[in-house]
Coordinates of C-alpha atoms in Angstrom, one line a residue:
M1 CA 4.0 -1.3 -13.3
T2 CA 7.7 -2.9 -12.6
V3 CA 10.7 -1.7 -14.3
A4 CA 13.4 -4.6 -14.5
D5 CA 16.3 -2.6 -15.0
P6 CA 17.0 1.0 -13.5
I7 CA 17.7 3.6 -15.7
P8 CA 21.1 5.0 -15.5
T9 CA 21.1 8.4 -14.0
E10 CA 24.7 9.5 -14.6
G11 CA 24.9 12.3 -17.0
A12 CA 21.1 12.4 -17.9
A13 CA 19.3 15.5 -18.2
D14 CA 16.5 16.4 -15.8
V15 CA 13.3 15.5 -17.5
S16 CA 9.9 16.9 -16.3
V17 CA 6.6 15.3 -17.5
S18 CA 3.3 17.1 -17.8
H19 CA 0.1 16.2 -16.6
S20 CA -1.4 15.9 -20.0
A21 CA 1.3 13.3 -20.8
L22 CA 0.2 11.1 -18.2
P23 CA -2.2 8.2 -18.7
H24 CA -5.6 9.3 -17.6
P25 CA -6.7 6.8 -14.6
D26 CA -9.7 5.6 -16.8
A27 CA -7.2 4.1 -19.4
V28 CA -5.2 2.5 -16.6
L29 CA -8.0 0.9 -15.1
K30 CA -9.3 -0.1 -18.7
D31 CA -6.1 -1.7 -19.5
L32 CA -5.8 -3.4 -16.1
A33 CA -9.4 -4.8 -16.4
L34 CA -8.4 -6.2 -19.8
S35 CA -5.3 -7.8 -18.4
L36 CA -7.3 -9.5 -15.4
S37 CA -9.8 -10.8 -17.9
E38 CA -7.0 -12.3 -20.1
I39 CA -5.5 -14.0 -16.7
R40 CA -8.9 -15.0 -15.6
I41 CA -9.4 -17.1 -18.8
K42 CA -5.9 -18.7 -18.5
F43 CA -6.5 -19.5 -14.8
P44 CA -10.0 -19.9 -14.1
E45 CA -9.4 -21.7 -11.0
K46 CA -7.2 -19.1 -9.2
A47 CA -8.3 -15.9 -7.5
P48 CA -6.4 -12.7 -8.8
C49 CA -4.0 -11.2 -6.5
V50 CA -3.4 -7.4 -7.6
V51 CA -0.7 -5.5 -5.9
V52 CA -0.3 -1.6 -6.5
E53 CA 3.3 -1.0 -5.0
D54 CA 2.9 2.8 -4.3
L55 CA 0.1 5.1 -4.8
S56 CA 1.8 8.2 -3.6
V57 CA 3.8 7.9 -6.5
L58 CA 0.9 8.4 -8.5
L59 CA 0.1 11.6 -6.7
D60 CA 3.5 12.9 -7.3
L61 CA 3.0 12.1 -11.0
G62 CA 0.0 14.6 -10.9
W63 CA -3.0 12.0 -10.5
D64 CA -5.8 13.6 -8.1
V65 CA -6.5 12.1 -4.9
H66 CA -10.1 11.7 -6.0
E67 CA -9.0 10.0 -9.1
L68 CA -7.1 7.4 -7.1
F69 CA -10.3 6.9 -4.7
A70 CA -12.3 6.1 -8.0
M71 CA -9.7 3.7 -9.3
M72 CA -9.3 1.9 -5.8
R73 CA -13.0 1.4 -5.7
S74 CA -13.2 0.1 -9.4
L75 CA -10.2 -2.3 -8.6
R76 CA -12.0 -3.6 -5.7
S77 CA -14.9 -4.6 -7.7
L78 CA -12.6 -6.0 -10.5
V79 CA -11.1 -8.2 -7.7
S80 CA -13.9 -8.9 -5.4
D81 CA -12.9 -12.6 -5.3
G82 CA -9.4 -12.2 -4.8
T83 CA -6.8 -10.1 -2.9
L84 CA -6.1 -6.4 -3.4
V85 CA -3.1 -4.8 -2.0
F86 CA -2.2 -1.0 -1.9
Y87 CA 0.8 0.3 -0.5
S88 CA 1.4 4.1 0.1
T89 CA 3.7 6.3 1.9
S90 CA 2.3 9.0 4.0
A91 CA 3.6 12.2 5.5
E92 CA 3.2 13.6 9.0
D93 CA 1.5 16.6 7.7
C94 CA -2.3 16.0 8.0
E95 CA -3.0 18.5 5.1
S96 CA -1.2 16.9 2.5
E97 CA -2.7 14.6 -0.3
E98 CA -0.5 11.6 1.3
A99 CA -2.2 12.0 4.7
V100 CA -5.8 12.4 2.9
L101 CA -5.0 9.1 0.9
S102 CA -3.9 7.1 3.9
S103 CA -6.9 8.2 6.0
F104 CA -9.1 7.0 2.9
L105 CA -7.2 3.7 3.1
F106 CA -7.8 2.9 6.6
H107 CA -11.4 3.2 6.2
F108 CA -11.4 1.4 2.8
A109 CA -9.3 -1.6 4.0
D110 CA -10.0 -4.7 5.8
W111 CA -6.4 -4.8 7.1
F112 CA -4.5 -1.6 7.6
L113 CA -0.5 -2.0 8.3
E114 CA 1.3 1.0 9.6
T115 CA 5.1 1.2 10.2
S116 CA 6.5 3.8 12.4
G117 CA 9.2 4.6 14.5
L118 CA 9.4 4.3 18.3
R119 CA 7.5 6.8 20.1
S120 CA 10.1 6.8 22.9
G121 CA 12.8 7.5 20.4
S122 CA 15.4 5.3 18.9
S123 CA 16.9 2.0 20.2
S124 CA 19.6 -0.3 19.4
T125 CA 17.7 -3.3 19.7
I126 CA 14.2 -2.2 18.0
D127 CA 13.9 -0.8 14.9
G128 CA 10.4 0.4 14.8
Q129 CA 6.7 -0.5 15.5
L130 CA 4.1 -2.1 13.3
N131 CA 0.3 -1.2 14.1
M132 CA -2.2 -3.7 12.6
R133 CA -5.9 -2.6 12.6
I134 CA -8.0 -5.5 11.3
R135 CA -11.8 -4.6 10.3
N136 CA -14.3 -7.1 11.5
T137 CA -16.4 -8.4 8.7
T138 CA -18.9 -9.8 10.7
R139 CA -19.6 -7.0 13.2
P140 CA -18.7 -3.1 13.5
G141 CA -15.5 -2.4 15.1
V142 CA -11.6 -2.4 14.4
S143 CA -9.1 -4.5 16.5
V144 CA -5.6 -2.9 17.1
K145 CA -2.5 -5.2 17.5
T146 CA 1.1 -3.5 17.8
C147 CA 4.2 -5.3 17.8
H148 CA 7.9 -4.2 17.7
Y149 CA 10.1 -5.5 15.1
K150 CA 14.1 -5.7 14.3
V151 CA 15.3 -5.8 10.7
Q152 CA 18.2 -8.3 10.6
E153 CA 20.6 -9.3 7.6
R154 CA 18.1 -12.0 6.0
R155 CA 14.7 -11.4 8.1
I156 CA 12.6 -9.3 10.3
Q157 CA 12.1 -10.3 13.8
F158 CA 8.8 -9.3 15.2
F159 CA 7.9 -9.5 18.8
A160 CA 5.5 -8.1 21.6
P161 CA 6.2 -4.6 22.9
G162 CA 8.5 -4.8 26.1
T163 CA 9.8 -8.3 25.2
S164 CA 12.9 -7.3 23.2
S165 CA 16.2 -9.2 24.3
G166 CA 17.5 -5.7 24.9
I167 CA 14.9 -4.9 27.5
L168 CA 14.9 -8.5 29.3

């Protein structure tokens, strides 16, 4: 779900949402399946692409991590001929639900992208590190590729570790 206009927070009261007021994951999945069916009828030659922007927000709203797992598996079967993208934030705490979700995503996904700060600390020429874990669909195993990145005004520059202009 995407909100087009942000809701002004100035002078707004703190509103808490009870778990019972949230839509049940089955209802969300049913609505999504109906929407996908309608899209497939309108565009039968196109493979669907579904992006779930932030799974960790659903955890914050009260969904159980196992409900998310079930929803993700169902979405995978609904979008079997297309592309399915999940985004989630993860805490460093390995006992948190976000870390459990991240671990599930790692084993669930064909591609798993993870950004982090540099292990050696901060740098003026490098903003972070991107690890790409790619599951081989033809034989067992995962290949891992790492690159560094620098966020610039209108682009992100990627380069191999050790090749930053500040290092050379």
